[in-house]
mmCIF file of C-alpha atoms in Angstrom:
data_model
loop_
_atom_site.group_PDB
_atom_site.id
_atom_site.type_symbol
_atom_site.label_atom_id
_atom_site.label_comp_id
_atom_site.label_asym_id
_atom_site.label_seq_id
_atom_site.Cartn_x
_atom_site.Cartn_y
_atom_site.Cartn_z
ATOM 1 C CA MET A 1 51.620 -38.245 26.053
ATOM 2 C CA PRO A 2 49.673 -37.531 22.834
ATOM 3 C CA ARG A 3 51.582 -37.691 19.568
ATOM 4 C CA ALA A 4 51.423 -35.239 16.662
ATOM 5 C CA LEU A 5 52.902 -35.771 13.205
ATOM 6 C CA ILE A 6 53.367 -32.639 11.077
ATOM 7 C CA LEU A 7 53.941 -32.974 7.331
ATOM 8 C CA GLY A 8 55.961 -29.997 6.166
ATOM 9 C CA GLY A 9 56.812 -29.282 9.767
ATOM 10 C CA THR A 10 59.989 -27.261 9.209
ATOM 11 C CA GLY A 11 58.198 -24.388 7.467
ATOM 12 C CA LEU A 12 56.266 -21.359 8.664
ATOM 13 C CA VAL A 13 53.079 -23.067 9.879
ATOM 14 C CA GLY A 14 54.632 -26.365 10.887
ATOM 15 C CA ARG A 15 57.229 -24.687 13.057
ATOM 16 C CA ALA A 16 54.639 -22.590 14.896
ATOM 17 C CA ALA A 17 52.315 -25.555 15.384
ATOM 18 C CA ALA A 18 55.126 -27.768 16.645
ATOM 19 C CA LEU A 19 56.259 -25.185 19.193
ATOM 20 C CA ARG A 20 52.702 -24.696 20.430
ATOM 21 C CA LEU A 21 52.067 -28.425 20.789
ATOM 22 C CA LEU A 22 55.420 -29.138 22.430
ATOM 23 C CA ALA A 23 54.694 -26.417 24.978
ATOM 24 C CA GLY A 24 51.353 -28.110 25.621
ATOM 25 C CA GLY A 25 52.907 -31.460 26.469
ATOM 26 C CA TRP A 26 52.663 -33.191 23.094
ATOM 27 C CA ARG A 27 55.249 -35.464 21.521
ATOM 28 C CA VAL A 28 55.837 -33.927 18.111
ATOM 29 C CA ASP A 29 57.427 -35.542 15.066
ATOM 30 C CA VAL A 30 58.269 -33.155 12.248
ATOM 31 C CA VAL A 31 58.430 -34.491 8.703
ATOM 32 C CA GLY A 32 60.645 -32.768 6.141
ATOM 33 C CA ARG A 33 63.101 -33.410 3.353
ATOM 34 C CA GLU A 34 66.247 -31.856 4.795
ATOM 35 C CA PRO A 35 67.436 -32.318 8.393
ATOM 36 C CA ALA A 36 69.416 -29.079 8.083
ATOM 37 C CA ARG A 37 66.145 -27.143 7.843
ATOM 38 C CA MET A 38 64.904 -28.379 11.221
ATOM 39 C CA PRO A 39 64.585 -25.224 13.363
ATOM 40 C CA THR A 40 66.967 -25.342 16.323
ATOM 41 C CA GLU A 41 64.230 -24.167 18.675
ATOM 42 C CA LEU A 42 62.164 -27.247 17.805
ATOM 43 C CA VAL A 43 65.076 -29.514 18.645
ATOM 44 C CA ALA A 44 65.629 -27.653 21.903
ATOM 45 C CA ALA A 45 61.940 -28.031 22.771
ATOM 46 C CA GLY A 46 62.047 -31.784 22.208
ATOM 47 C CA GLY A 47 60.779 -32.081 18.645
ATOM 48 C CA LYS A 48 61.972 -34.986 16.516
ATOM 49 C CA PHE A 49 62.793 -34.760 12.811
ATOM 50 C CA ILE A 50 61.777 -37.513 10.397
ATOM 51 C CA ALA A 51 63.166 -37.361 6.859
ATOM 52 C CA ALA A 52 60.502 -38.121 4.264
ATOM 53 C CA GLU A 53 59.161 -36.819 0.963
ATOM 54 C CA ARG A 54 55.576 -35.550 1.230
ATOM 55 C CA ALA A 55 54.783 -37.063 -2.182
ATOM 56 C CA ASP A 56 56.172 -40.496 -1.272
ATOM 57 C CA GLU A 57 53.297 -42.413 0.320
ATOM 58 C CA ARG A 58 55.581 -45.195 1.498
ATOM 59 C CA GLN A 59 57.783 -42.745 3.369
ATOM 60 C CA THR A 60 54.900 -40.820 4.936
ATOM 61 C CA ARG A 61 53.255 -44.084 5.983
ATOM 62 C CA ALA A 62 56.491 -45.115 7.695
ATOM 63 C CA ALA A 63 56.630 -41.726 9.428
ATOM 64 C CA LEU A 64 53.082 -42.156 10.725
ATOM 65 C CA GLY A 65 53.823 -45.636 11.990
ATOM 66 C CA ALA A 66 51.095 -47.046 14.212
ATOM 67 C CA GLY A 67 49.179 -43.778 14.110
ATOM 68 C CA ALA A 68 48.914 -40.379 15.768
ATOM 69 C CA ASP A 69 46.532 -38.389 17.896
ATOM 70 C CA LEU A 70 46.991 -35.456 15.516
ATOM 71 C CA LEU A 71 48.089 -35.356 11.891
ATOM 72 C CA VAL A 72 48.807 -31.927 10.376
ATOM 73 C CA ASP A 73 49.410 -31.424 6.660
ATOM 74 C CA CYS A 74 51.000 -28.112 5.728
ATOM 75 C CA LEU A 75 51.703 -29.267 2.165
ATOM 76 C CA CYS A 76 48.318 -30.299 0.807
ATOM 77 C CA PHE A 77 47.922 -28.355 -2.449
ATOM 78 C CA THR A 78 46.154 -30.720 -4.839
ATOM 79 C CA ALA A 79 43.517 -33.436 -4.980
ATOM 80 C CA ALA A 80 46.322 -35.977 -5.336
ATOM 81 C CA ASP A 81 47.942 -34.667 -2.151
ATOM 82 C CA ALA A 82 44.576 -34.924 -0.416
ATOM 83 C CA GLY A 83 44.082 -38.493 -1.574
ATOM 84 C CA SER A 84 47.373 -39.614 -0.076
ATOM 85 C CA LEU A 85 46.548 -37.743 3.134
ATOM 86 C CA VAL A 86 43.181 -39.485 3.501
ATOM 87 C CA ALA A 87 44.982 -42.828 3.482
ATOM 88 C CA LEU A 88 47.030 -41.638 6.462
ATOM 89 C CA ALA A 89 44.181 -39.861 8.235
ATOM 90 C CA ALA A 90 42.400 -43.156 8.812
ATOM 91 C CA ASP A 91 45.037 -43.813 11.492
ATOM 92 C CA ALA A 92 44.829 -40.397 13.156
ATOM 93 C CA ALA A 93 42.346 -39.306 15.810
ATOM 94 C CA SER A 94 42.231 -35.804 14.330
ATOM 95 C CA THR A 95 43.657 -34.388 11.107
ATOM 96 C CA VAL A 96 44.252 -30.801 10.040
ATOM 97 C CA VAL A 97 44.711 -29.542 6.471
ATOM 98 C CA ILE A 98 45.976 -26.019 5.802
ATOM 99 C CA SER A 99 44.009 -24.431 2.975
ATOM 100 C CA SER A 100 43.660 -20.730 2.087
ATOM 101 C CA ARG A 101 41.298 -17.775 1.778
ATOM 102 C CA ALA A 102 42.261 -17.908 -1.920
ATOM 103 C CA VAL A 103 39.414 -20.400 -2.425
ATOM 104 C CA TYR A 104 36.702 -17.748 -1.942
ATOM 105 C CA VAL A 105 34.949 -15.929 -4.781
ATOM 106 C CA ASP A 106 32.650 -12.922 -4.682
ATOM 107 C CA ALA A 107 29.260 -12.617 -6.391
ATOM 108 C CA ALA A 108 30.983 -11.919 -9.713
ATOM 109 C CA GLY A 109 33.337 -14.890 -9.423
ATOM 110 C CA ASN A 110 36.422 -12.816 -8.616
ATOM 111 C CA HIS A 111 39.004 -14.013 -6.088
ATOM 112 C CA VAL A 112 42.206 -12.721 -4.516
ATOM 113 C CA ASN A 113 44.339 -13.957 -7.423
ATOM 114 C CA SER A 114 42.080 -12.789 -10.250
ATOM 115 C CA ASP A 115 42.852 -9.764 -12.433
ATOM 116 C CA THR A 116 39.778 -7.995 -11.051
ATOM 117 C CA PRO A 117 39.962 -7.607 -7.260
ATOM 118 C CA PRO A 118 37.100 -9.296 -5.404
ATOM 119 C CA ARG A 119 34.419 -7.332 -3.594
ATOM 120 C CA PHE A 120 32.959 -9.260 -0.693
ATOM 121 C CA GLU A 121 29.877 -7.994 1.078
ATOM 122 C CA GLY A 122 31.252 -7.923 4.606
ATOM 123 C CA PRO A 123 33.381 -10.453 6.502
ATOM 124 C CA ILE A 124 33.757 -13.751 4.663
ATOM 125 C CA ARG A 125 32.121 -16.732 6.316
ATOM 126 C CA GLU A 126 32.983 -20.355 5.600
ATOM 127 C CA SER A 127 29.731 -20.661 3.662
ATOM 128 C CA GLN A 128 30.932 -18.122 1.058
ATOM 129 C CA ALA A 129 31.057 -19.479 -2.498
ATOM 130 C CA THR A 130 34.377 -20.919 -3.642
ATOM 131 C CA LEU A 131 36.153 -21.471 -6.922
ATOM 132 C CA ALA A 132 35.285 -24.492 -9.027
ATOM 133 C CA PRO A 133 37.709 -27.321 -8.212
ATOM 134 C CA ARG A 134 40.403 -27.969 -10.793
ATOM 135 C CA SER A 135 43.273 -30.406 -11.062
ATOM 136 C CA ASP A 136 44.270 -29.710 -14.652
ATOM 137 C CA ILE A 137 46.330 -26.563 -14.007
ATOM 138 C CA ASP A 138 49.471 -25.994 -11.970
ATOM 139 C CA TYR A 139 48.672 -25.193 -8.339
ATOM 140 C CA ARG A 140 51.655 -22.829 -8.307
ATOM 141 C CA SER A 141 49.998 -20.499 -10.818
ATOM 142 C CA ARG A 142 47.712 -17.582 -9.947
ATOM 143 C CA GLU A 143 44.796 -19.271 -11.665
ATOM 144 C CA GLY A 144 45.491 -22.687 -10.254
ATOM 145 C CA TYR A 145 46.310 -22.137 -6.597
ATOM 146 C CA GLY A 146 42.828 -21.567 -5.206
ATOM 147 C CA ALA A 147 41.123 -23.986 -7.598
ATOM 148 C CA ASN A 148 43.501 -26.803 -6.644
ATOM 149 C CA LYS A 149 42.997 -26.021 -2.962
ATOM 150 C CA VAL A 150 39.230 -26.413 -3.461
ATOM 151 C CA ALA A 151 39.785 -29.760 -5.156
ATOM 152 C CA ALA A 152 41.939 -30.875 -2.221
ATOM 153 C CA GLU A 153 39.327 -29.682 0.283
ATOM 154 C CA GLN A 154 36.591 -31.654 -1.432
ATOM 155 C CA VAL A 155 38.602 -34.871 -1.267
ATOM 156 C CA VAL A 156 39.335 -34.640 2.458
ATOM 157 C CA LEU A 157 35.878 -33.388 3.431
ATOM 158 C CA GLY A 158 34.264 -36.147 1.401
ATOM 159 C CA SER A 159 36.271 -38.838 3.156
ATOM 160 C CA GLY A 160 34.012 -38.920 6.203
ATOM 161 C CA LEU A 161 37.075 -38.766 8.450
ATOM 162 C CA PRO A 162 37.583 -36.218 11.265
ATOM 163 C CA ILE A 163 39.514 -33.714 9.158
ATOM 164 C CA SER A 164 39.494 -29.978 9.845
ATOM 165 C CA VAL A 165 40.222 -27.678 6.901
ATOM 166 C CA LEU A 166 41.673 -24.345 8.041
ATOM 167 C CA ARG A 167 41.579 -21.284 5.787
ATOM 168 C CA PRO A 168 44.074 -18.583 6.830
ATOM 169 C CA SER A 169 44.817 -15.262 5.120
ATOM 170 C CA GLN A 170 48.294 -13.818 4.478
ATOM 171 C CA ILE A 171 50.164 -15.841 7.079
ATOM 172 C CA HIS A 172 52.964 -13.991 8.852
ATOM 173 C CA GLY A 173 55.753 -15.246 11.081
ATOM 174 C CA ILE A 174 59.307 -16.565 11.024
ATOM 175 C CA GLY A 175 59.942 -18.322 7.727
ATOM 176 C CA ALA A 176 57.108 -16.686 5.779
ATOM 177 C CA SER A 177 57.535 -16.733 2.010
ATOM 178 C CA PRO A 178 56.960 -14.144 0.877
ATOM 179 C CA ALA A 179 57.703 -12.287 4.096
ATOM 180 C CA ARG A 180 55.393 -9.378 3.272
ATOM 181 C CA GLU A 181 56.680 -7.205 6.108
ATOM 182 C CA TRP A 182 59.943 -6.882 4.187
ATOM 183 C CA ALA A 183 58.181 -4.263 2.046
ATOM 184 C CA VAL A 184 58.279 -2.028 5.132
ATOM 185 C CA VAL A 185 61.316 -3.362 6.995
ATOM 186 C CA LYS A 186 63.631 -2.704 4.033
ATOM 187 C CA ARG A 187 62.434 0.904 3.884
ATOM 188 C CA VAL A 188 63.291 1.325 7.537
ATOM 189 C CA LEU A 189 66.729 -0.222 7.072
ATOM 190 C CA ASP A 190 67.279 1.989 4.031
ATOM 191 C CA GLY A 191 66.550 5.059 6.160
ATOM 192 C CA ARG A 192 63.573 6.293 4.169
ATOM 193 C CA THR A 193 62.099 9.381 5.830
ATOM 194 C CA VAL A 194 58.848 9.532 3.853
ATOM 195 C CA LEU A 195 56.287 6.779 3.358
ATOM 196 C CA LEU A 196 53.868 7.025 0.448
ATOM 197 C CA LEU A 197 50.603 5.175 0.998
ATOM 198 C CA ALA A 198 48.284 4.362 -1.894
ATOM 199 C CA ARG A 199 44.569 4.854 -1.231
ATOM 200 C CA GLY A 200 45.561 6.791 1.861
ATOM 201 C CA GLY A 201 46.697 3.563 3.501
ATOM 202 C CA THR A 202 43.089 2.451 3.978
ATOM 203 C CA GLY A 203 43.482 -0.947 2.290
ATOM 204 C CA VAL A 204 42.540 -3.897 4.494
ATOM 205 C CA VAL A 205 43.641 -7.474 3.816
ATOM 206 C CA HIS A 206 43.206 -9.675 6.873
ATOM 207 C CA THR A 207 46.378 -11.237 8.246
ATOM 208 C CA THR A 208 46.942 -14.508 10.093
ATOM 209 C CA ALA A 209 49.789 -14.972 12.560
ATOM 210 C CA ALA A 210 51.346 -18.425 12.350
ATOM 211 C CA ALA A 211 51.001 -18.407 16.140
ATOM 212 C CA ASN A 212 47.227 -17.942 15.807
ATOM 213 C CA LEU A 213 46.988 -20.725 13.244
ATOM 214 C CA ALA A 214 48.929 -22.929 15.681
ATOM 215 C CA ALA A 215 46.433 -22.074 18.425
ATOM 216 C CA LEU A 216 43.542 -23.180 16.210
ATOM 217 C CA ILE A 217 45.367 -26.389 15.294
ATOM 218 C CA GLU A 218 45.687 -27.164 18.992
ATOM 219 C CA THR A 219 41.990 -26.421 19.492
ATOM 220 C CA VAL A 220 40.750 -28.787 16.784
ATOM 221 C CA ALA A 221 43.215 -31.452 17.903
ATOM 222 C CA GLY A 222 41.144 -31.842 21.014
ATOM 223 C CA ARG A 223 37.829 -31.627 19.163
ATOM 224 C CA PRO A 224 38.014 -33.977 16.164
ATOM 225 C CA GLY A 225 35.474 -33.330 13.446
ATOM 226 C CA THR A 226 34.844 -32.774 9.758
ATOM 227 C CA ARG A 227 34.676 -29.031 9.258
ATOM 228 C CA VAL A 228 35.971 -25.865 7.579
ATOM 229 C CA LEU A 229 37.215 -22.993 9.722
ATOM 230 C CA ASN A 230 38.557 -19.567 8.874
ATOM 231 C CA CYS A 231 41.619 -18.458 10.807
ATOM 232 C CA ALA A 232 42.819 -14.854 11.044
ATOM 233 C CA ASP A 233 44.149 -12.372 13.560
ATOM 234 C CA PRO A 234 41.511 -11.006 15.966
ATOM 235 C CA ASP A 235 42.057 -7.565 14.448
ATOM 236 C CA ALA A 236 42.197 -6.533 10.788
ATOM 237 C CA PRO A 237 44.570 -3.542 10.648
ATOM 238 C CA SER A 238 44.743 -1.295 7.612
ATOM 239 C CA ALA A 239 47.887 -0.937 5.506
ATOM 240 C CA ARG A 240 48.630 2.333 7.302
ATOM 241 C CA GLU A 241 48.243 0.717 10.723
ATOM 242 C CA ILE A 242 50.489 -2.185 9.754
ATOM 243 C CA CYS A 243 53.203 0.167 8.498
ATOM 244 C CA ARG A 244 52.979 2.176 11.707
ATOM 245 C CA THR A 245 53.235 -0.983 13.804
ATOM 246 C CA ILE A 246 56.366 -2.141 11.979
ATOM 247 C CA ALA A 247 58.064 1.256 12.008
ATOM 248 C CA GLY A 248 57.183 1.744 15.665
ATOM 249 C CA TYR A 249 58.611 -1.610 16.683
ATOM 250 C CA LEU A 250 61.843 -0.826 14.836
ATOM 251 C CA GLY A 251 62.033 2.623 16.424
ATOM 252 C CA HIS A 252 61.740 4.447 13.106
ATOM 253 C CA GLU A 253 59.848 7.610 12.272
ATOM 254 C CA TRP A 254 58.797 8.923 8.899
ATOM 255 C CA GLU A 255 56.365 11.323 7.342
ATOM 256 C CA GLU A 256 53.289 9.719 5.836
ATOM 257 C CA VAL A 257 52.035 11.005 2.507
ATOM 258 C CA LEU A 258 48.533 9.730 1.857
ATOM 259 C CA LEU A 259 47.924 9.326 -1.859
ATOM 260 C CA ASP A 260 44.610 9.439 -3.703
ATOM 261 C CA GLY A 261 43.562 8.412 -7.180
ATOM 262 C CA THR A 262 45.433 11.302 -8.792
ATOM 263 C CA ALA A 263 48.851 9.932 -7.851
ATOM 264 C CA PRO A 264 50.969 8.244 -10.549
ATOM 265 C CA PRO A 265 50.268 4.497 -10.916
ATOM 266 C CA GLY A 266 52.444 2.188 -8.888
ATOM 267 C CA LEU A 267 53.317 4.560 -6.081
ATOM 268 C CA GLY A 268 52.691 3.828 -2.435
ATOM 269 C CA PHE A 269 51.425 0.280 -2.665
ATOM 270 C CA THR A 270 51.971 -2.289 0.085
ATOM 271 C CA PRO A 271 51.124 -5.999 0.354
ATOM 272 C CA TRP A 272 47.989 -5.093 2.318
ATOM 273 C CA ASP A 273 46.319 -2.893 -0.267
ATOM 274 C CA SER A 274 42.920 -3.776 -1.607
ATOM 275 C CA PRO A 275 40.246 -1.563 -3.157
ATOM 276 C CA HIS A 276 37.727 -3.494 -1.054
ATOM 277 C CA PRO A 277 38.264 -5.019 2.404
ATOM 278 C CA ILE A 278 39.131 -8.708 2.579
ATOM 279 C CA VAL A 279 38.248 -9.830 6.091
ATOM 280 C CA LEU A 280 37.582 -13.343 7.368
ATOM 281 C CA ASP A 281 34.796 -14.083 9.830
ATOM 282 C CA THR A 282 36.336 -16.287 12.540
ATOM 283 C CA SER A 283 33.258 -16.724 14.741
ATOM 284 C CA ALA A 284 33.009 -20.447 13.944
ATOM 285 C CA ALA A 285 36.508 -21.062 15.292
ATOM 286 C CA THR A 286 35.764 -18.988 18.377
ATOM 287 C CA ALA A 287 32.564 -20.948 19.020
ATOM 288 C CA LEU A 288 34.637 -24.138 18.963
ATOM 289 C CA GLY A 289 36.788 -22.820 21.811
ATOM 290 C CA TYR A 290 39.630 -21.217 19.872
ATOM 291 C CA ARG A 291 41.373 -18.269 21.505
ATOM 292 C CA ALA A 292 43.871 -16.223 19.534
ATOM 293 C CA ALA A 293 47.482 -16.014 20.666
ATOM 294 C CA GLY A 294 47.437 -12.277 19.976
ATOM 295 C CA THR A 295 46.724 -9.409 17.607
ATOM 296 C CA TYR A 296 48.811 -8.499 14.591
ATOM 297 C CA ALA A 297 50.848 -6.028 16.659
ATOM 298 C CA THR A 298 51.519 -8.496 19.461
ATOM 299 C CA THR A 299 52.485 -11.418 17.219
ATOM 300 C CA ILE A 300 54.570 -9.755 14.499
ATOM 301 C CA ALA A 301 57.714 -8.977 16.548
ATOM 302 C CA PRO A 302 59.541 -12.329 16.038
ATOM 303 C CA ALA A 303 59.143 -12.060 12.257
ATOM 304 C CA LEU A 304 60.504 -8.506 12.253
ATOM 305 C CA ASP A 305 63.504 -9.553 14.340
ATOM 306 C CA TRP A 306 64.084 -12.446 11.935
ATOM 307 C CA LEU A 307 64.025 -10.149 8.906
ATOM 308 C CA VAL A 308 66.366 -7.589 10.452
ATOM 309 C CA GLU A 309 68.799 -10.291 11.545
ATOM 310 C CA ALA A 310 68.769 -11.943 8.124
ATOM 311 C CA ALA A 311 69.317 -8.595 6.404
ATOM 312 C CA GLY A 312 72.233 -7.888 8.723
ATOM 313 C CA LYS A 313 73.831 -11.128 7.574
ATOM 314 C CA GLY A 314 73.366 -10.120 3.951
ATOM 315 C CA ARG A 315 70.714 -12.688 3.148
ATOM 316 C CA PRO A 316 67.225 -11.341 3.754
ATOM 317 C CA PRO A 317 64.722 -14.175 3.137
ATOM 318 C CA VAL A 318 62.755 -12.495 0.385
ATOM 319 C CA ASP A 319 61.266 -13.336 -2.986
ATOM 320 C CA ASP A 320 62.828 -10.826 -5.369
ATOM 321 C CA GLY A 321 60.042 -11.277 -7.915
ATOM 322 C CA TYR A 322 57.350 -10.556 -5.355
ATOM 323 C CA PHE A 323 58.992 -7.380 -4.069
ATOM 324 C CA ALA A 324 60.204 -6.013 -7.407
ATOM 325 C CA GLY A 325 57.675 -3.166 -7.514
ATOM 326 C CA TYR A 326 57.861 -1.991 -3.920
ATOM 327 C CA PHE A 327 61.185 -0.154 -3.839
ATOM 328 C CA ASP A 328 61.224 2.299 -6.729
ATOM 329 C CA TYR A 329 62.773 5.056 -4.645
ATOM 330 C CA ALA A 330 63.701 7.140 -7.698
ATOM 331 C CA ALA A 331 60.055 7.394 -8.771
ATOM 332 C CA GLU A 332 59.005 8.216 -5.230
ATOM 333 C CA ASP A 333 61.614 10.946 -4.866
ATOM 334 C CA ALA A 334 60.674 12.474 -8.209
ATOM 335 C CA PHE A 335 57.021 12.582 -7.120
ATOM 336 C CA LEU A 336 57.878 14.091 -3.747
ATOM 337 C CA ALA A 337 60.031 16.744 -5.372
ATOM 338 C CA GLY A 338 56.998 17.953 -7.287
ATOM 339 C CA LEU A 339 54.657 18.013 -4.322
ATOM 340 C CA THR A 340 53.533 21.235 -2.733
ATOM 341 C CA GLY A 341 53.144 21.370 1.019
ATOM 342 C CA GLN A 342 49.361 21.382 0.827
ATOM 343 C CA HIS A 343 49.306 17.877 -0.597
ATOM 344 C CA ARG A 344 51.286 16.398 2.275
ATOM 345 C CA GLN A 345 49.283 15.014 5.151
#
């Protein structure tokens, strides 16, 4: 039975990967700091928890033991993280590092975290230019996240070891932080009967189901190599389509009001808005044998159930800072009160 070791295995990506591998006959060891955070479904499926700090090389070395057929790192954010991973990867048949689409820059040097939104000329391939690597700024900052990821990528790719770097976009699933769907789920739970959509709901920001990322992890596990692969859902729904999917699943109906550039600033925005489409080209992964677990609509249900259940218990798993601007109902109602029927679509 092949063995997989997942660093950061109790989180969004690690959980999905562990479940996928366990279902495929793997022995899976999940590394985390707190045993209490080990998902019960992983325990039920046969997963084993190993307590260790990701930053403690002695502890991660002990967790790896004599080696593994697959090593997955969900917590590689910096060049230093990558360096410690390379030391472990020498004893793994195949290693996977989770990176991000945040590394990409357009022709003007703009990226998804820059003040000026990027404008990519079509779907983004792995050969697209990336940010300059940096290790001198905090990876948790807007400016530092993508640049530190690039620095980490360069370390692992330069090691000569069979390490696959996966670049997802807006990962969704149980345990997501932020759980972007909350921007719509909360509106449903609050009984909102009208949905304002900035830019007419046409914004497109590619999403990646954790289940699809898990499927790609399983694919590269059986095909060790040094490579970079994009990972995203097989479809790229617009903000309007995503909102309709969520409302439909929850059995909610509302009137859509499609806003244009004349609407007051700040109204109708969702986490999937972008003045220019941000879509990942996943043909390289497909050519390797990867097959998606499902579309956005067919993979989002567990996350929606999780959010509704958590809200019902009075503790929705949300980042208050992230969602601060999405629920200004007073401003929305004031705008709607001034609308004439001809502006409503």
